[in-house]
CSV table of C-alpha atoms in Angstrom, one decimal:
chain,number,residue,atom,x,y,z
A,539,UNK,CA,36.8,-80.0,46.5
A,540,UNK,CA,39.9,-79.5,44.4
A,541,UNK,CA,39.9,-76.4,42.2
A,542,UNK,CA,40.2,-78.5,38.9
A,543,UNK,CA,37.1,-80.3,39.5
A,544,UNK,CA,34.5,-79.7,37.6
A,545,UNK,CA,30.8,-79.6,38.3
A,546,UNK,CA,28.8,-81.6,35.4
A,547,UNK,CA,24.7,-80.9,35.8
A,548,UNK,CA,23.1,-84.4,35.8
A,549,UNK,CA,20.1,-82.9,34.4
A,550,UNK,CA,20.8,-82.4,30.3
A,551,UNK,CA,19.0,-80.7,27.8
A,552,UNK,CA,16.4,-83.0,25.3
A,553,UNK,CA,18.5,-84.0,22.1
A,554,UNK,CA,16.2,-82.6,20.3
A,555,UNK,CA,16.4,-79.3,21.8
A,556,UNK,CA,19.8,-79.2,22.1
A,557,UNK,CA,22.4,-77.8,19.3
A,558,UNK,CA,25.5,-79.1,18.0
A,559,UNK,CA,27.7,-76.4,18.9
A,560,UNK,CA,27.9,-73.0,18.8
A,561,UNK,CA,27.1,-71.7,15.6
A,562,UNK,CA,28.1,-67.7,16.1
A,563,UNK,CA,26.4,-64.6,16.3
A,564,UNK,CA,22.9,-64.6,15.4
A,565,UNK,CA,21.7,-63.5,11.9
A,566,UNK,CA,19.8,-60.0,12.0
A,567,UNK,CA,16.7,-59.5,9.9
A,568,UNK,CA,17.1,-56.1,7.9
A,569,UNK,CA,13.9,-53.8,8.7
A,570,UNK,CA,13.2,-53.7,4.8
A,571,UNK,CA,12.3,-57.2,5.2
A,572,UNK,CA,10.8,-57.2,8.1
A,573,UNK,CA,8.5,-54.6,6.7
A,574,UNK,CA,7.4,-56.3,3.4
A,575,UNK,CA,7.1,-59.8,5.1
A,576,UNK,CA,4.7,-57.9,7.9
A,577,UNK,CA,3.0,-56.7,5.4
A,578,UNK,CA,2.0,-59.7,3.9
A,579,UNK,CA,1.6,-61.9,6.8
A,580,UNK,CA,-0.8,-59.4,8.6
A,581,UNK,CA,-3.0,-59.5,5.1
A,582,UNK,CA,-3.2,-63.1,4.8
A,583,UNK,CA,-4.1,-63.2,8.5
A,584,UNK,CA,-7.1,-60.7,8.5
A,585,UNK,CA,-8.8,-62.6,5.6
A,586,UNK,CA,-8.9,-65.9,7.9
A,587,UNK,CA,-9.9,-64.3,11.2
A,588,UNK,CA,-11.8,-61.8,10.5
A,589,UNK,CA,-15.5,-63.4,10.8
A,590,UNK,CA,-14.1,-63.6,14.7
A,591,UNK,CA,-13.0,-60.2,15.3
A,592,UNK,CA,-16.9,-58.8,14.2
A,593,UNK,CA,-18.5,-61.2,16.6
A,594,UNK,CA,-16.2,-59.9,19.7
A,595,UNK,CA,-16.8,-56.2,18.4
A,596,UNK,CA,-20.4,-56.7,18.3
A,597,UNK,CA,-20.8,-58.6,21.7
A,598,UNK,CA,-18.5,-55.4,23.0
A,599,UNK,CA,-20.8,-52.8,21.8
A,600,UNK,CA,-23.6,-54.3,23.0
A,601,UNK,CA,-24.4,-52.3,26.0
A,602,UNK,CA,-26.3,-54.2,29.0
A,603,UNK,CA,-30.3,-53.1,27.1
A,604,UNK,CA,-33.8,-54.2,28.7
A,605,UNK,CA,-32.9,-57.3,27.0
A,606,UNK,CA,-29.5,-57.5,25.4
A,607,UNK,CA,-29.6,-57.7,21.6
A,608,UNK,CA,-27.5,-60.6,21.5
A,609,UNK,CA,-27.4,-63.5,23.8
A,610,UNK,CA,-24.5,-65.1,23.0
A,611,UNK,CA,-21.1,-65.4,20.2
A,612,UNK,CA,-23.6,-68.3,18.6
A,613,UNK,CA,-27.1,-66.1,18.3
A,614,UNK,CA,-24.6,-63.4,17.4
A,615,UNK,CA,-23.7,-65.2,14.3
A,616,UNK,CA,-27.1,-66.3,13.8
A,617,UNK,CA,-29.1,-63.2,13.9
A,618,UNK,CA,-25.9,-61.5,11.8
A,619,UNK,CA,-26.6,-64.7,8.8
A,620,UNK,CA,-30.4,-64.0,8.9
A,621,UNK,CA,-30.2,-60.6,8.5
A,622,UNK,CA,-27.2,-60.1,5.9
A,623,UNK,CA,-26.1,-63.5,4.8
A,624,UNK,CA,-22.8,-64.8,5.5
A,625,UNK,CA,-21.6,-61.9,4.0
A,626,UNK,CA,-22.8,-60.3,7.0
A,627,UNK,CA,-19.5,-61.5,8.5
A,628,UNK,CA,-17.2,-59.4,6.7
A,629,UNK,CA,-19.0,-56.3,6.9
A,630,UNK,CA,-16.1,-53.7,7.3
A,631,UNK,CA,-13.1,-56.4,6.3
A,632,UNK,CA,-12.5,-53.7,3.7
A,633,UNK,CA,-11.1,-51.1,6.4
A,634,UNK,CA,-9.7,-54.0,9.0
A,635,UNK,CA,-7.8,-55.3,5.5
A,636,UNK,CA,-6.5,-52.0,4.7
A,637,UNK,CA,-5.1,-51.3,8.0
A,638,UNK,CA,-3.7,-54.9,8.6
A,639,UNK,CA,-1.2,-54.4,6.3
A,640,UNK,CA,0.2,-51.5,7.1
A,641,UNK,CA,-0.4,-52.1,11.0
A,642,UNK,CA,1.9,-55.9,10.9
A,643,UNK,CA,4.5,-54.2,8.5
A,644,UNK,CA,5.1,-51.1,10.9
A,645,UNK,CA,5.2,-53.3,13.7
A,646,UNK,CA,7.8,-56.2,12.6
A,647,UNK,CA,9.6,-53.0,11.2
A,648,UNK,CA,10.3,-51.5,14.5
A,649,UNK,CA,10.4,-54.2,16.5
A,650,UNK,CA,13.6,-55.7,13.9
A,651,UNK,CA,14.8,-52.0,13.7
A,652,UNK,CA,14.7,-51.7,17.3
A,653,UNK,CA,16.0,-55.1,18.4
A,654,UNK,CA,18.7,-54.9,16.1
A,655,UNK,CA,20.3,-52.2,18.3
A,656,UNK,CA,19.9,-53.9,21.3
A,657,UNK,CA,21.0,-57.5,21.3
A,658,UNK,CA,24.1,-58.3,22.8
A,659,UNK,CA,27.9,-59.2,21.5
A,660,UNK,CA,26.6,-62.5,19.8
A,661,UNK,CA,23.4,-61.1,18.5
A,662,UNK,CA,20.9,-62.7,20.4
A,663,UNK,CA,18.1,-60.8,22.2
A,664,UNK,CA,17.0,-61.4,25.8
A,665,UNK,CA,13.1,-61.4,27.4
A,666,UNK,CA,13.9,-58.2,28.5
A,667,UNK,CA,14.8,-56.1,25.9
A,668,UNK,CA,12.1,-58.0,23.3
A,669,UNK,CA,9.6,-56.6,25.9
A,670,UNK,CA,10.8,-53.1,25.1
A,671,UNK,CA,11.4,-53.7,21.7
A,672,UNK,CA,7.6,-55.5,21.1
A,673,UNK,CA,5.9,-52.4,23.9
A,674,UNK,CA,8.1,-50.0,20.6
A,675,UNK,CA,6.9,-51.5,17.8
A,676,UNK,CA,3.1,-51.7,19.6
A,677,UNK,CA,3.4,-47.8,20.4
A,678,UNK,CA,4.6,-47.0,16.6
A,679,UNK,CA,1.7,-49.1,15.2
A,680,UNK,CA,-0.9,-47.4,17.4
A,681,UNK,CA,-0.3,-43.8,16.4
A,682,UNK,CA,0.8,-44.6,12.8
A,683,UNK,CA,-1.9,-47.5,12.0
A,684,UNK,CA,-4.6,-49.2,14.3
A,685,UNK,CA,-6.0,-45.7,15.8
A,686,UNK,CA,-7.6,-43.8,12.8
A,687,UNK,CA,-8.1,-48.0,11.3
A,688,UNK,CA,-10.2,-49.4,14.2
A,689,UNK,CA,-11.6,-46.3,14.5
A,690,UNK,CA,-13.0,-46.5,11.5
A,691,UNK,CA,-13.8,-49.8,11.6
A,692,UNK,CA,-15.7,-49.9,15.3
A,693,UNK,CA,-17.8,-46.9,13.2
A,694,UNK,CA,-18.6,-49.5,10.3
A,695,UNK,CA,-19.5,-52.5,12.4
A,696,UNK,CA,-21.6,-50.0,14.1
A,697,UNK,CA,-23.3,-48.6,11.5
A,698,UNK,CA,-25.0,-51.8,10.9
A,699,UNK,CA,-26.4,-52.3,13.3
A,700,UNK,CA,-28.7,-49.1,13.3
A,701,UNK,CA,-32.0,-48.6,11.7
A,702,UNK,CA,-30.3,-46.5,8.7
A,703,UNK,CA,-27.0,-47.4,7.7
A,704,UNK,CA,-24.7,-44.3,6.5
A,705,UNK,CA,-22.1,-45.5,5.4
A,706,UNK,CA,-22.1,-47.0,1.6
A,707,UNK,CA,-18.0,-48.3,2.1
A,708,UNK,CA,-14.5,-47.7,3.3
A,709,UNK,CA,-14.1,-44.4,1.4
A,710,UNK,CA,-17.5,-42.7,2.1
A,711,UNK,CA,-17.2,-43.6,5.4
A,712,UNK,CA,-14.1,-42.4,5.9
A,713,UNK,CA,-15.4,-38.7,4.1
A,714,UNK,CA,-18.1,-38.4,6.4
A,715,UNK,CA,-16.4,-38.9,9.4
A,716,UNK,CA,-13.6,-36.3,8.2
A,717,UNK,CA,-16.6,-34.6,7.0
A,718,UNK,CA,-18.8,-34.2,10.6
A,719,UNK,CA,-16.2,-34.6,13.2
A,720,UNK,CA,-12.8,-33.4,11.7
A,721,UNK,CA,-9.4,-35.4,11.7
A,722,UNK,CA,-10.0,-35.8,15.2
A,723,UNK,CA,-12.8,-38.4,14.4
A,724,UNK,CA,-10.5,-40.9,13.2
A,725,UNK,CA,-8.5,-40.6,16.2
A,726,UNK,CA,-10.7,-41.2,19.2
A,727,UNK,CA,-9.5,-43.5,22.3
A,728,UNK,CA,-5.9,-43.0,21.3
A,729,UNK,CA,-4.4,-43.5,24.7
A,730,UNK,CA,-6.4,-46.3,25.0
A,731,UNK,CA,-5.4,-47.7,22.0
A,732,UNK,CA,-1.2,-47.3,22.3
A,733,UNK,CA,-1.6,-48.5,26.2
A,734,UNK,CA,-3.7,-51.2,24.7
A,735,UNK,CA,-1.1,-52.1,21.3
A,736,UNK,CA,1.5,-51.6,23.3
A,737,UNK,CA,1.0,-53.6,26.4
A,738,UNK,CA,-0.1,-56.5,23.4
A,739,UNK,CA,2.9,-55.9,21.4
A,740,UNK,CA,5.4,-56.1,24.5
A,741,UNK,CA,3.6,-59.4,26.1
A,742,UNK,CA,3.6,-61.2,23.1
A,743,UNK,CA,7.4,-60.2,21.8
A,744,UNK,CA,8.5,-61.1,25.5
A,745,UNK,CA,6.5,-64.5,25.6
A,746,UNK,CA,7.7,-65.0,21.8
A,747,UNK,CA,11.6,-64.2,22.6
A,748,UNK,CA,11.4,-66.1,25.8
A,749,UNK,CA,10.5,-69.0,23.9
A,750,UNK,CA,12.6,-69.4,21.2
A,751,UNK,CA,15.9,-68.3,23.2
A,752,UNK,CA,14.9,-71.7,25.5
A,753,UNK,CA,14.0,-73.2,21.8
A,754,UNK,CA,16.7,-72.8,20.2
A,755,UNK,CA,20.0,-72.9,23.0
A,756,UNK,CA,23.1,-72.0,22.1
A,757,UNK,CA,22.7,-72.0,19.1
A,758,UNK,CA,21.0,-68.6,18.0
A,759,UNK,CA,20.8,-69.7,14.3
A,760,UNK,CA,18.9,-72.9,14.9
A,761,UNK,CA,15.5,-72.9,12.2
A,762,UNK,CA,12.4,-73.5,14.1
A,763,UNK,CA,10.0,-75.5,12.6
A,764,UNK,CA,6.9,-73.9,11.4
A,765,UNK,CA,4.8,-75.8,13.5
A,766,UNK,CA,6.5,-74.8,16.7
A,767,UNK,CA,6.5,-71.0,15.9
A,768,UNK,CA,2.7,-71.2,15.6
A,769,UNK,CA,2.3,-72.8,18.9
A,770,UNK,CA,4.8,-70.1,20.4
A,771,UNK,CA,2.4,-67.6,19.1
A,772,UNK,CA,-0.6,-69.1,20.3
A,773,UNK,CA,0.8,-69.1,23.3
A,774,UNK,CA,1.9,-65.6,23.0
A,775,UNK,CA,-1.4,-64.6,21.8
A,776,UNK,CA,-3.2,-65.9,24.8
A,777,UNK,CA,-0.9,-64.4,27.3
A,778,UNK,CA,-1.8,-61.0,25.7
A,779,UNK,CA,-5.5,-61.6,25.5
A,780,UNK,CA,-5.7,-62.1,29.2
A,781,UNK,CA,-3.4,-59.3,30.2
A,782,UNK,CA,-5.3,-56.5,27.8
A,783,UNK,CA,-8.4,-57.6,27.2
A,784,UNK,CA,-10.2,-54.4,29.7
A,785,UNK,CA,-7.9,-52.0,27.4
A,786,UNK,CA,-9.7,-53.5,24.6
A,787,UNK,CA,-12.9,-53.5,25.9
A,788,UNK,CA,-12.2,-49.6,26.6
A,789,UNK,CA,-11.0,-48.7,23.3
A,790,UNK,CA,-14.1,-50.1,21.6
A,791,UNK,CA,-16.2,-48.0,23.7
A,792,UNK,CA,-14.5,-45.3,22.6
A,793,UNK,CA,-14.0,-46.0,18.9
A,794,UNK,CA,-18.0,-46.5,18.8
A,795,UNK,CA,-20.8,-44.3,17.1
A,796,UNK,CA,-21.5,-43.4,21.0
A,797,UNK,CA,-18.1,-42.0,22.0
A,798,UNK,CA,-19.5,-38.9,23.0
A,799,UNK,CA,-21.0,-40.6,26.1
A,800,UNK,CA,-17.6,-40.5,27.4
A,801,UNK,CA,-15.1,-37.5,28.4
A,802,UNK,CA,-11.8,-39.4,27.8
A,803,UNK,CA,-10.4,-42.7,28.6
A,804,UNK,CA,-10.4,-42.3,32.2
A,805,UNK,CA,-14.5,-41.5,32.1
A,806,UNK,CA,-14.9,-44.7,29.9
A,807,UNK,CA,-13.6,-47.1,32.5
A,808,UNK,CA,-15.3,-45.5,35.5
A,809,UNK,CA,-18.3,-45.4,33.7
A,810,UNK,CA,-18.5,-49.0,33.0
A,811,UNK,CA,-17.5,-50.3,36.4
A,812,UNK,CA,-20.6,-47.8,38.3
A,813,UNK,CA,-22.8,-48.9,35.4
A,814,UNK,CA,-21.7,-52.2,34.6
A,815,UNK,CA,-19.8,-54.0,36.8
A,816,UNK,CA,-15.9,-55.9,36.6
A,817,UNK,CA,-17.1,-58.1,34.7
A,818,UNK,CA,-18.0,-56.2,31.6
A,819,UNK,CA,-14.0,-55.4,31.0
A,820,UNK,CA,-14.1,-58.9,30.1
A,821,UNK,CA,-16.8,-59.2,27.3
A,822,UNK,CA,-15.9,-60.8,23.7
A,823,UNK,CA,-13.1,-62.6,26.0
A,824,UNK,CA,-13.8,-65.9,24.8
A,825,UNK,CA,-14.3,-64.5,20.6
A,826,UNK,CA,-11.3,-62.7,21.1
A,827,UNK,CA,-9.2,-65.6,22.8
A,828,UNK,CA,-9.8,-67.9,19.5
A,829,UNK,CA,-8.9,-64.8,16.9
A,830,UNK,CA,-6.0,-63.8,18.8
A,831,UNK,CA,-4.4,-67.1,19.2
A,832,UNK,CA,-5.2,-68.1,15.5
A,833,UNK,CA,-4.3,-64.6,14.3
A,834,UNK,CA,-0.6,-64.6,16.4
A,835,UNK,CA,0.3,-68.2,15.2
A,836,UNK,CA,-0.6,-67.1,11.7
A,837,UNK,CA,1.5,-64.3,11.7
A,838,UNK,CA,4.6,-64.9,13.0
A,839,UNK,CA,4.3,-68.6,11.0
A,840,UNK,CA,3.8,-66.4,7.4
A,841,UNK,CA,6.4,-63.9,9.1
A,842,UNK,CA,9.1,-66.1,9.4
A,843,UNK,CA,8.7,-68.2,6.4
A,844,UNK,CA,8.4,-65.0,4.2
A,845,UNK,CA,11.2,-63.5,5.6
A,846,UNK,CA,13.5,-67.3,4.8
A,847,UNK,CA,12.2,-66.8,1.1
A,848,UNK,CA,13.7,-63.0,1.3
A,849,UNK,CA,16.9,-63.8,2.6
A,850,UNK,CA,17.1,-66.1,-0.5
A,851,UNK,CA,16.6,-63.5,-3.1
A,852,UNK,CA,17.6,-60.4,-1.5
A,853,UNK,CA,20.8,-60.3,0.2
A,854,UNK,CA,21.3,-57.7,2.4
A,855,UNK,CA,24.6,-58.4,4.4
């Protein structure tokens, strides 16, 4: 073979994946934005999927019992409607809401902040580095946000379901925990709950990146259609639900009314496998599968389309 020949794949890219030509280096999304369109995606979200996230915390907390209180998501639901109405559903949406925000607008934050320091000469970010970047921003959101939030909200859901409920809303409740168990009391399972956010964060930024770098070719500019970014996190949501959910299960445990059964982390887990079995690392899978892919795809979709509305108004290069 001659030196001047050249080899020409006969296997070419979809024309409708493909891209015209090289269109530069990639634009970079300024933190500030990233923040206040995190913000406001993770709000939206929360209000859609929350119904979803109190069936799989129920169904988590309720320990193997001589019989179980619940037999299923569907009884769950049903009992929860008889008892409190519909309204039932949203009992403790009022801390989940306040911590959404914050929580989505710290993580986009970090991960832009982060990412924008580690893509390469043309801008664009590999796998790789979006798996650090997402396991960053899922660490930051942990200790700043979701800890002292699910916290309190695993102690509302809870609440419920005893005989005498304590807490009258988000502010009391939040008092009397400070009140009877300190600062601390806002902060239980905290390992579990960065290895948990960030082993999320870092599956679903890898899954996300991996897909729109094979999306969108070499052309790092190219807009993906809404649509497609909400399958991408769907996708991305799934992968993360299957590769965490025991972390979640763990941190529940340990966020509940009945922490105190357990020593630290460590305890939690061995206790449920001698008392339990494998197979309760896995309960509230299937609740959990349906929020977190509707809940990923919501978020990055409102993400991205705030942030093309922001680059509009508020020019930042």
């Amino acid at each position: 073979m001659s030196g001047g020949t050249k080899f020409v794949s006969p296997f070419h890219r979809p024309h409708c994946l493909s891209a015209a030509a090289p269109a530069g280096k990639a634009k970079l999304t300024h933190p500030g934005k990233a923040i206040l369109a995190g913000g406001i995606a993770g709000g939206i979200e929360i209000c859609i999927t929350f119904p979803t996230e109190y069936v799989k915390t129920q169904l988590q907390l309720d320990e193997k019992a001589n019989p179980p209180r619940y037999k299923g998501i569907v009884d769950c639901v049903k009992q929860t409607v008889q008892s409190h109405g519909v309204k039932g559903l949203y009992r403790g949406l009022s801390s989940l809401l306040y911590g959404s925000i914050p929580k989505a607008a710290v993580r986009f934050g970090v991960f832009e902040f982060l990412s924008n320091k580690m893509r390469d000469e043309a801008g664009k970010l590999d796998s790789t580095r979006g798996l650090i970047c997402g396991l960053g921003a899922g660490v930051a959101e942990a200790v700043v946000v979701v800890c002292p939030m699910e916290t309190i909200k695993v102690k509302f859901i809870h609440d419920q379901t005893s005989a005498n409920p304590k807490y009258r809303g988000f502010f009391h409740g939040v008092r009397e925990i400070v009140r009877t168990q300190g600062l601390k009391g806002t902060y239980q399972g905290l390992t579990a709950t960065v290895l948990k956010q960030g082993s999320n964060q870092a599956i679903r930024f890898f899954v996300m990146t991996s897909l729109r770098n094979w999306y969108k070719g070499d052309n790092p500019n190219k807009s993906i259609n809404p649509l497609v970014t909400g399958v991408f996190g769907a996708v991305a949501g799934a992968a993360s639900v299957f590769g965490n959910t025991p972390l979640d299960v763990i941190k529940t445990r340990m966020q509940g009314l009945e922490a105190h059964k357990y020593k630290n982390t460590v305890d939690c887990a061995i206790k449920i496998m001698r008392h339990e079995g494998p197979a309760a690392f896995y309960k509230g899978t299937i609740p959990r599968l349906g929020r977190v892919c509707l809940d990923v795809a919501i978020v990055f979709v409102i993400y991205e389309e705030v942030v093309k509305v922001l680059n509009m108004v508020w020019k930042t290069d």
